Amino acid sequence: MVRKHKKKPASHRKIVLERIQILFEQAQENFSLDPKLSDRYVQLARKLTMKYKVKMPSEYKRQYCKYCYSYLMPNKTCRIRTHKGHLVYYCLKCKKFNRFTYKTGKSTTKKE
Ligand SMILES: [Zn+2]
């Protein structure tokens, strides 16, 4: 990859994605202290995606509820089940199911 000294939307996007990453890391770190703060980080991350028109990376999409946008912490704010190759997150806040495709292969530890 060659870097040019020009402002490009692509680099903009990279910065936004980095910020989103930080927000989700913060959300995870602060959850035990203040779950509401984690929800707030999720909302900030969502605002960034809307403002800069970037797609939320799929790894982060499964970290919040798509209905009420609360941060999903397994066994705390959601329950996770696997169903026919899908991950089903049951949000305890709004009582809705969030379904995600389940990546198979590579270092999957089976837990039942
Ligand atoms: Zn929810």
Tab-separated table of C-alpha atoms and ligand atoms in Angstrom:
chain	number	residue	atom	x	y	z
A	1	MET	CA	0.000	0.000	0.000
A	2	VAL	CA	1.284	3.382	-1.000
A	3	ARG	CA	0.442	6.295	1.159
A	4	LYS	CA	-0.224	9.585	-0.478
A	5	HIS	CA	-0.258	12.887	1.239
A	6	LYS	CA	-3.790	13.661	0.305
A	7	LYS	CA	-6.947	13.716	2.268
A	8	LYS	CA	-9.001	10.782	1.208
A	9	PRO	CA	-12.299	9.463	2.443
A	10	ALA	CA	-10.609	6.088	2.888
A	11	SER	CA	-8.251	7.388	5.532
A	12	HIS	CA	-11.149	9.143	7.155
A	13	ARG	CA	-12.915	5.855	7.381
A	14	LYS	CA	-9.898	4.267	9.018
A	15	ILE	CA	-9.845	6.892	11.741
A	16	VAL	CA	-13.546	6.410	12.392
A	17	LEU	CA	-13.118	2.657	12.643
A	18	GLU	CA	-10.265	3.115	15.095
A	19	ARG	CA	-12.426	5.348	17.214
A	20	ILE	CA	-15.220	2.795	17.144
A	21	GLN	CA	-12.772	0.135	18.249
A	22	ILE	CA	-11.690	2.281	21.188
A	23	LEU	CA	-15.295	2.949	22.153
A	24	PHE	CA	-16.115	-0.746	22.259
A	25	GLU	CA	-12.977	-1.482	24.243
A	26	GLN	CA	-13.999	1.202	26.715
A	27	ALA	CA	-17.510	-0.186	26.828
A	28	GLN	CA	-16.170	-3.588	27.742
A	29	GLU	CA	-13.764	-2.231	30.337
A	30	ASN	CA	-16.300	-0.046	32.035
A	31	PHE	CA	-19.184	-2.445	32.017
A	32	SER	CA	-18.496	-3.863	35.471
A	33	LEU	CA	-18.262	-0.346	36.876
A	34	ASP	CA	-21.079	1.334	35.012
A	35	PRO	CA	-23.199	-0.568	32.461
A	36	LYS	CA	-24.978	2.638	31.468
A	37	LEU	CA	-21.666	4.094	30.395
A	38	SER	CA	-21.183	1.098	28.108
A	39	ASP	CA	-24.540	1.820	26.486
A	40	ARG	CA	-23.410	5.360	25.985
A	41	TYR	CA	-20.245	4.218	24.216
A	42	VAL	CA	-22.341	2.080	21.902
A	43	GLN	CA	-24.462	5.091	21.061
A	44	LEU	CA	-21.399	7.196	20.383
A	45	ALA	CA	-20.042	4.513	18.081
A	46	ARG	CA	-23.359	4.375	16.230
A	47	LYS	CA	-23.385	8.120	15.808
A	48	LEU	CA	-19.937	7.948	14.273
A	49	THR	CA	-21.050	5.367	11.730
A	50	MET	CA	-24.013	7.529	10.762
A	51	LYS	CA	-22.092	10.767	10.646
A	52	TYR	CA	-19.282	9.403	8.506
A	53	LYS	CA	-21.408	6.862	6.668
A	54	VAL	CA	-19.314	3.885	7.546
A	55	LYS	CA	-20.633	0.428	8.146
A	56	MET	CA	-20.454	-0.936	11.634
A	57	PRO	CA	-17.960	-3.815	11.535
A	58	SER	CA	-19.691	-7.142	12.086
A	59	GLU	CA	-17.536	-7.977	15.097
A	60	TYR	CA	-18.981	-4.951	16.877
A	61	LYS	CA	-22.497	-5.394	15.592
A	62	ARG	CA	-22.894	-8.404	17.790
A	63	GLN	CA	-21.818	-6.450	20.839
A	64	TYR	CA	-24.943	-4.382	21.063
A	65	CYS	CA	-28.668	-4.882	20.719
A	66	LYS	CA	-29.960	-3.645	17.394
A	67	TYR	CA	-33.323	-2.784	18.921
A	68	CYS	CA	-32.471	-0.829	22.032
A	69	TYR	CA	-28.732	-0.290	21.401
A	70	SER	CA	-27.647	-1.442	24.778
A	71	TYR	CA	-24.287	-3.058	25.184
A	72	LEU	CA	-24.591	-6.833	25.186
A	73	MET	CA	-22.598	-8.525	27.885
A	74	PRO	CA	-23.100	-12.303	27.957
A	75	ASN	CA	-24.936	-13.467	31.083
A	76	LYS	CA	-25.418	-9.865	32.201
A	77	THR	CA	-27.503	-8.032	29.652
A	78	CYS	CA	-28.058	-10.864	27.215
A	79	ARG	CA	-28.207	-14.598	26.875
A	80	ILE	CA	-26.492	-16.364	24.024
A	81	ARG	CA	-27.696	-19.499	22.350
A	82	THR	CA	-26.574	-21.251	19.239
A	83	HIS	CA	-29.295	-22.328	16.902
A	84	LYS	CA	-28.696	-24.051	13.573
A	85	GLY	CA	-25.390	-22.363	12.950
A	86	HIS	CA	-26.621	-19.006	14.194
A	87	LEU	CA	-25.833	-17.164	17.346
A	88	VAL	CA	-28.953	-15.941	19.019
A	89	TYR	CA	-28.536	-13.116	21.493
A	90	TYR	CA	-31.521	-12.558	23.698
A	91	CYS	CA	-31.484	-9.005	24.976
A	92	LEU	CA	-32.668	-8.932	28.574
A	93	LYS	CA	-33.481	-5.257	28.374
A	94	CYS	CA	-35.949	-5.148	25.508
A	95	LYS	CA	-36.610	-8.915	25.351
A	96	LYS	CA	-35.784	-9.225	21.713
A	97	PHE	CA	-33.674	-11.669	19.786
A	98	ASN	CA	-30.662	-10.605	17.789
A	99	ARG	CA	-29.469	-13.218	15.338
A	100	PHE	CA	-25.955	-13.380	13.992
A	101	THR	CA	-24.295	-15.821	11.682
A	102	TYR	CA	-21.923	-18.064	13.429
A	103	LYS	CA	-18.465	-18.409	11.975
A	104	THR	CA	-17.492	-22.037	11.818
A	105	GLY	CA	-14.034	-23.524	11.617
A	106	LYS	CA	-10.801	-22.186	13.132
A	107	SER	CA	-10.369	-22.443	16.848
A	108	THR	CA	-13.959	-22.988	17.819
A	109	THR	CA	-14.266	-24.418	21.259
A	110	LYS	CA	-17.495	-26.238	21.716
A	111	LYS	CA	-19.349	-25.453	24.853
A	112	GLU	CA	-22.681	-26.881	25.740
B	1	ZN	ZN	-32.334	-4.753	23.404
